[in-house]
């Protein structure tokens, strides 16, 4: 069974860089999207960005200027860096495995995407 | 638009049926996936694709879609179903991932 284990420092000062790593255990790294998602206290889920096994990335346009996601396939790990943090970046950060695809049903093409495996979450607090 | 819209809160009497909806342009071409999140826990996938349940998800959970709206239906809601529910898909261009704002389900 695939498991995601994530780690990173939990307390940052404004303007510092948040760094998180997520390790994938028990499954293949290829063929999936590897995402970072965050959830501010009392709020909903916000997608930060993703990477695939070949290193192709996609970022949330609202965070793109500050986000870097990288992958180390030799270790089955992927990482998040978020620069110039402020109090608004205080949140629980999750890593997750995503899978997408397409098909047809009664002649109509459709697409699907879902995140089936999640890390337990890491709480980051930004405070001076 | 790359947004998904959900009602903030829904309630249901114990044992009754409840439908949670999600609207967005991307749902015209993407099936939504649905996640259950209980306080202090990571989200759990409950429905994906046309109407598929991961192993371990009770069959009282089902999904459907029509046009720009996706729905999660819980038939015979249980006390343990009280949670936040989020819908998710990629945006219309397929380049980014989007989440709905979440629906807080209360089981009365």
Short mmCIF file of C-alpha atoms in Angstrom, two decimals:
data_model
loop_
_atom_site.label_atom_id
_atom_site.label_comp_id
_atom_site.label_asym_id
_atom_site.label_seq_id
_atom_site.Cartn_x
_atom_site.Cartn_y
_atom_site.Cartn_z
CA UNK A 1 0.00 0.00 0.00
CA UNK A 2 1.37 3.36 -1.02
CA UNK A 3 2.19 5.76 1.79
CA UNK A 4 3.40 9.34 1.74
CA UNK A 5 5.63 10.58 4.53
CA UNK A 6 6.29 14.28 4.71
CA UNK A 7 8.59 16.39 6.83
CA UNK A 8 9.88 19.94 7.25
CA UNK A 9 10.44 22.65 9.84
CA UNK A 10 7.24 23.95 11.44
CA UNK A 11 7.98 27.54 12.48
CA UNK A 12 9.20 30.26 10.17
CA UNK A 13 9.78 33.99 10.35
CA UNK A 14 8.37 36.35 7.72
CA UNK A 15 10.46 36.46 4.53
CA UNK A 16 11.98 33.02 5.14
CA UNK A 17 11.58 30.05 2.81
CA UNK A 18 9.32 27.13 3.64
CA UNK A 19 10.79 23.75 2.72
CA UNK A 20 8.97 20.44 2.74
CA UNK A 21 9.79 16.98 1.42
CA UNK A 22 7.45 14.08 0.75
CA UNK A 23 8.69 10.51 0.35
CA UNK A 24 6.73 7.87 -1.54
CA UNK A 25 6.81 4.37 -0.08
CA UNK A 26 5.38 1.18 -1.50
CA UNK A 27 4.52 2.23 -5.01
CA UNK A 28 5.68 3.49 -8.35
CA UNK A 29 6.70 7.09 -8.79
CA UNK A 30 5.99 7.24 -12.49
CA UNK A 31 2.59 7.71 -14.07
CA UNK A 32 1.28 10.05 -11.39
CA UNK A 33 1.08 13.71 -10.53
CA UNK A 34 2.66 14.60 -7.18
CA UNK A 35 0.97 17.58 -5.59
CA UNK A 36 1.25 19.95 -2.67
CA UNK A 37 -1.94 21.29 -1.12
CA UNK A 38 -2.39 23.58 1.85
CA UNK A 39 -5.19 24.45 4.25
CA UNK A 40 -5.11 27.64 6.33
CA UNK A 41 -6.69 27.37 9.79
CA UNK A 42 -10.46 27.05 9.47
CA UNK A 43 -10.39 27.35 5.68
CA UNK A 44 -10.60 25.12 2.63
CA UNK A 45 -8.04 23.27 0.54
CA UNK A 46 -5.78 25.20 -1.83
CA UNK A 47 -3.71 23.48 -4.48
CA UNK A 48 -0.14 24.78 -4.57
CA UNK A 49 1.35 22.87 -7.47
CA UNK A 50 2.43 19.52 -8.86
CA UNK A 51 5.26 17.65 -10.51
CA UNK A 52 5.43 14.41 -12.43
CA UNK A 53 8.19 11.83 -12.48
CA UNK A 54 9.92 13.49 -15.41
CA UNK A 55 10.05 16.83 -13.63
CA UNK A 56 7.29 18.70 -15.44
CA UNK A 57 5.64 21.17 -13.09
CA UNK A 58 2.45 23.17 -12.84
CA UNK A 59 1.77 25.82 -10.23
CA UNK A 60 -1.21 27.68 -8.86
CA UNK A 61 -1.07 31.04 -10.66
CA UNK A 62 -1.62 32.87 -7.37
CA UNK A 63 1.55 31.35 -5.86
CA UNK A 64 3.66 30.72 -8.95
CA UNK A 65 6.17 33.50 -8.34
CA UNK A 66 7.15 32.04 -4.96
CA UNK A 67 6.86 28.27 -5.49
CA UNK A 68 9.37 25.68 -6.63
CA UNK A 69 8.55 21.96 -6.70
CA UNK A 70 11.30 19.50 -7.48
CA UNK A 71 11.67 15.73 -7.66
CA UNK A 72 14.36 13.22 -6.78
CA UNK A 73 13.34 10.01 -8.50
CA UNK A 74 16.33 8.12 -7.10
CA UNK A 75 14.84 8.56 -3.65
CA UNK A 76 11.15 8.59 -4.67
CA UNK A 77 10.82 12.02 -3.11
CA UNK A 78 9.46 15.37 -4.14
CA UNK A 79 9.90 18.71 -2.44
CA UNK A 80 8.26 22.10 -2.03
CA UNK A 81 9.91 25.45 -1.51
CA UNK A 82 7.79 28.54 -0.87
CA UNK A 83 9.78 31.74 -0.60
CA UNK A 84 9.14 35.05 1.13
CA UNK A 85 6.53 33.64 3.49
CA UNK A 86 4.10 35.82 5.41
CA UNK A 87 1.47 35.12 8.03
CA UNK A 88 -0.95 34.33 5.19
CA UNK A 89 1.12 31.22 4.45
CA UNK A 90 0.36 29.73 7.88
CA UNK A 91 -1.41 26.47 7.10
CA UNK A 92 -1.34 22.70 7.18
CA UNK A 93 0.58 21.52 4.12
CA UNK A 94 -0.23 18.17 2.52
CA UNK A 95 1.45 16.14 -0.18
CA UNK A 96 -0.73 13.91 -2.34
CA UNK A 97 -0.63 11.53 -5.29
CA UNK A 98 -2.78 12.47 -8.24
CA UNK A 99 -3.93 10.44 -11.18
CA UNK A 100 -5.57 11.65 -14.33
CA UNK A 101 -6.82 10.17 -17.52
CA UNK A 102 -9.49 10.18 -20.15
CA UNK A 103 -12.03 7.92 -21.76
CA UNK A 104 -15.29 7.86 -23.63
CA UNK A 105 -18.79 6.92 -22.68
CA UNK A 106 -21.53 6.60 -25.26
CA UNK A 107 -19.41 8.50 -27.73
CA UNK A 108 -18.71 11.40 -25.36
CA UNK A 109 -15.15 12.03 -24.28
CA UNK A 110 -14.47 12.78 -20.65
CA UNK A 111 -11.53 13.37 -18.36
CA UNK A 112 -10.93 12.49 -14.75
CA UNK A 113 -8.51 13.48 -12.04
CA UNK A 114 -8.28 12.49 -8.41
CA UNK A 115 -5.89 12.38 -5.48
CA UNK A 116 -6.01 8.98 -3.88
CA UNK A 117 -3.12 9.01 -1.41
CA UNK A 118 -2.39 11.85 1.00
CA UNK A 119 0.32 12.58 3.52
CA UNK A 120 -0.71 13.26 7.11
CA UNK A 121 -0.01 16.96 6.84
CA UNK A 122 2.57 19.30 8.33
CA UNK A 123 1.65 22.45 10.17
CA UNK A 124 3.62 25.55 9.28
CA UNK A 125 3.32 28.72 11.29
CA UNK A 126 4.80 32.02 10.18
CA UNK A 127 5.43 34.35 13.06
CA UNK A 128 7.97 36.98 13.94
CA UNK B 1 -13.49 30.03 -15.00
CA UNK B 2 -11.27 27.66 -13.06
CA UNK B 3 -13.34 27.74 -9.90
CA UNK B 4 -15.54 25.11 -8.31
CA UNK B 5 -18.49 26.31 -6.20
CA UNK B 6 -20.02 24.42 -3.28
CA UNK B 7 -22.67 25.31 -0.72
CA UNK B 8 -20.90 26.14 2.56
CA UNK B 9 -23.13 23.97 4.75
CA UNK B 10 -25.72 21.24 4.44
CA UNK B 11 -27.57 19.26 7.09
CA UNK B 12 -29.32 15.90 7.01
CA UNK B 13 -31.31 13.85 9.49
CA UNK B 14 -29.75 10.58 10.57
CA UNK B 15 -30.59 7.84 8.07
CA UNK B 16 -31.85 10.22 5.40
CA UNK B 17 -30.36 11.02 2.00
CA UNK B 18 -28.33 14.13 1.29
CA UNK B 19 -26.87 15.54 -1.92
CA UNK B 20 -23.84 17.84 -1.95
CA UNK B 21 -23.25 19.72 -5.19
CA UNK B 22 -20.30 21.28 -6.96
CA UNK B 23 -20.52 23.62 -9.93
CA UNK B 24 -17.87 24.75 -12.37
CA UNK B 25 -16.96 25.13 -16.02
CA UNK B 26 -14.38 22.33 -15.84
CA UNK B 27 -17.06 19.84 -14.84
CA UNK B 28 -18.43 20.00 -18.35
CA UNK B 29 -15.49 17.80 -19.37
CA UNK B 30 -14.02 16.49 -16.10
CA UNK B 31 -15.60 14.14 -13.64
CA UNK B 32 -15.29 15.59 -10.16
CA UNK B 33 -13.59 13.71 -7.37
CA UNK B 34 -14.85 14.03 -3.81
CA UNK B 35 -13.01 14.06 -0.50
CA UNK B 36 -14.16 13.70 3.09
CA UNK B 37 -12.21 15.54 5.76
CA UNK B 38 -12.77 15.18 9.49
CA UNK B 39 -11.26 17.60 12.01
CA UNK B 40 -7.53 17.24 12.39
CA UNK B 41 -7.25 14.65 9.62
CA UNK B 42 -6.07 14.61 6.03
CA UNK B 43 -8.72 14.45 3.30
CA UNK B 44 -9.86 11.01 2.18
CA UNK B 45 -10.97 10.24 -1.37
CA UNK B 46 -14.55 8.93 -1.39
CA UNK B 47 -15.64 9.18 -5.05
CA UNK B 48 -13.70 9.45 -8.31
CA UNK B 49 -14.40 9.12 -12.00
CA UNK B 50 -17.93 8.50 -13.21
CA UNK B 51 -18.98 6.93 -9.89
CA UNK B 52 -16.16 4.91 -8.36
CA UNK B 53 -15.46 4.29 -4.69
CA UNK B 54 -11.99 3.46 -3.37
CA UNK B 55 -11.69 0.31 -1.34
CA UNK B 56 -13.16 0.76 2.14
CA UNK B 57 -15.60 3.52 1.24
CA UNK B 58 -19.20 2.49 2.07
CA UNK B 59 -21.61 2.06 -0.81
CA UNK B 60 -23.92 4.69 0.64
CA UNK B 61 -21.59 7.19 -1.07
CA UNK B 62 -22.24 7.76 -4.78
CA UNK B 63 -21.43 10.35 -7.39
CA UNK B 64 -23.18 11.75 -10.44
CA UNK B 65 -22.82 14.62 -12.87
CA UNK B 66 -24.92 16.65 -15.26
CA UNK B 67 -23.65 19.52 -17.32
CA UNK B 68 -21.65 21.88 -15.13
CA UNK B 69 -22.73 20.24 -11.85
CA UNK B 70 -21.35 17.26 -9.99
CA UNK B 71 -23.09 15.73 -7.00
CA UNK B 72 -22.10 13.56 -4.09
CA UNK B 73 -25.01 11.64 -2.61
CA UNK B 74 -25.02 9.92 0.77
CA UNK B 75 -27.92 7.50 1.01
CA UNK B 76 -28.76 6.77 4.63
CA UNK B 77 -26.39 9.24 6.28
CA UNK B 78 -24.65 8.04 9.43
CA UNK B 79 -23.31 10.04 12.34
CA UNK B 80 -19.76 9.28 11.20
CA UNK B 81 -20.44 10.98 7.87
CA UNK B 82 -20.43 14.37 9.58
CA UNK B 83 -17.42 16.08 8.01
CA UNK B 84 -16.28 18.61 5.44
CA UNK B 85 -16.59 17.52 1.83
CA UNK B 86 -14.54 18.93 -1.05
CA UNK B 87 -14.89 18.48 -4.78
CA UNK B 88 -11.88 18.60 -7.07
CA UNK B 89 -10.91 18.41 -10.71
CA UNK B 90 -8.43 19.91 -13.10
CA UNK B 91 -9.37 23.24 -14.69
CA UNK B 92 -10.92 23.43 -18.14
CA UNK B 93 -7.52 23.62 -19.81
CA UNK B 94 -6.22 20.68 -17.80
CA UNK B 95 -3.21 22.66 -16.64
CA UNK B 96 -4.07 23.26 -13.00
CA UNK B 97 -5.92 21.56 -10.16
CA UNK B 98 -8.90 23.20 -8.52
CA UNK B 99 -10.85 22.53 -5.34
CA UNK B 100 -14.31 23.62 -4.31
CA UNK B 101 -14.61 25.72 -1.19
CA UNK B 102 -15.96 22.78 0.80
CA UNK B 103 -19.32 21.84 2.29
CA UNK B 104 -19.74 21.23 6.00
CA UNK B 105 -22.17 18.35 6.48
CA UNK B 106 -24.05 18.14 9.75
CA UNK B 107 -25.91 14.94 10.62
CA UNK B 108 -28.81 15.74 12.92
#
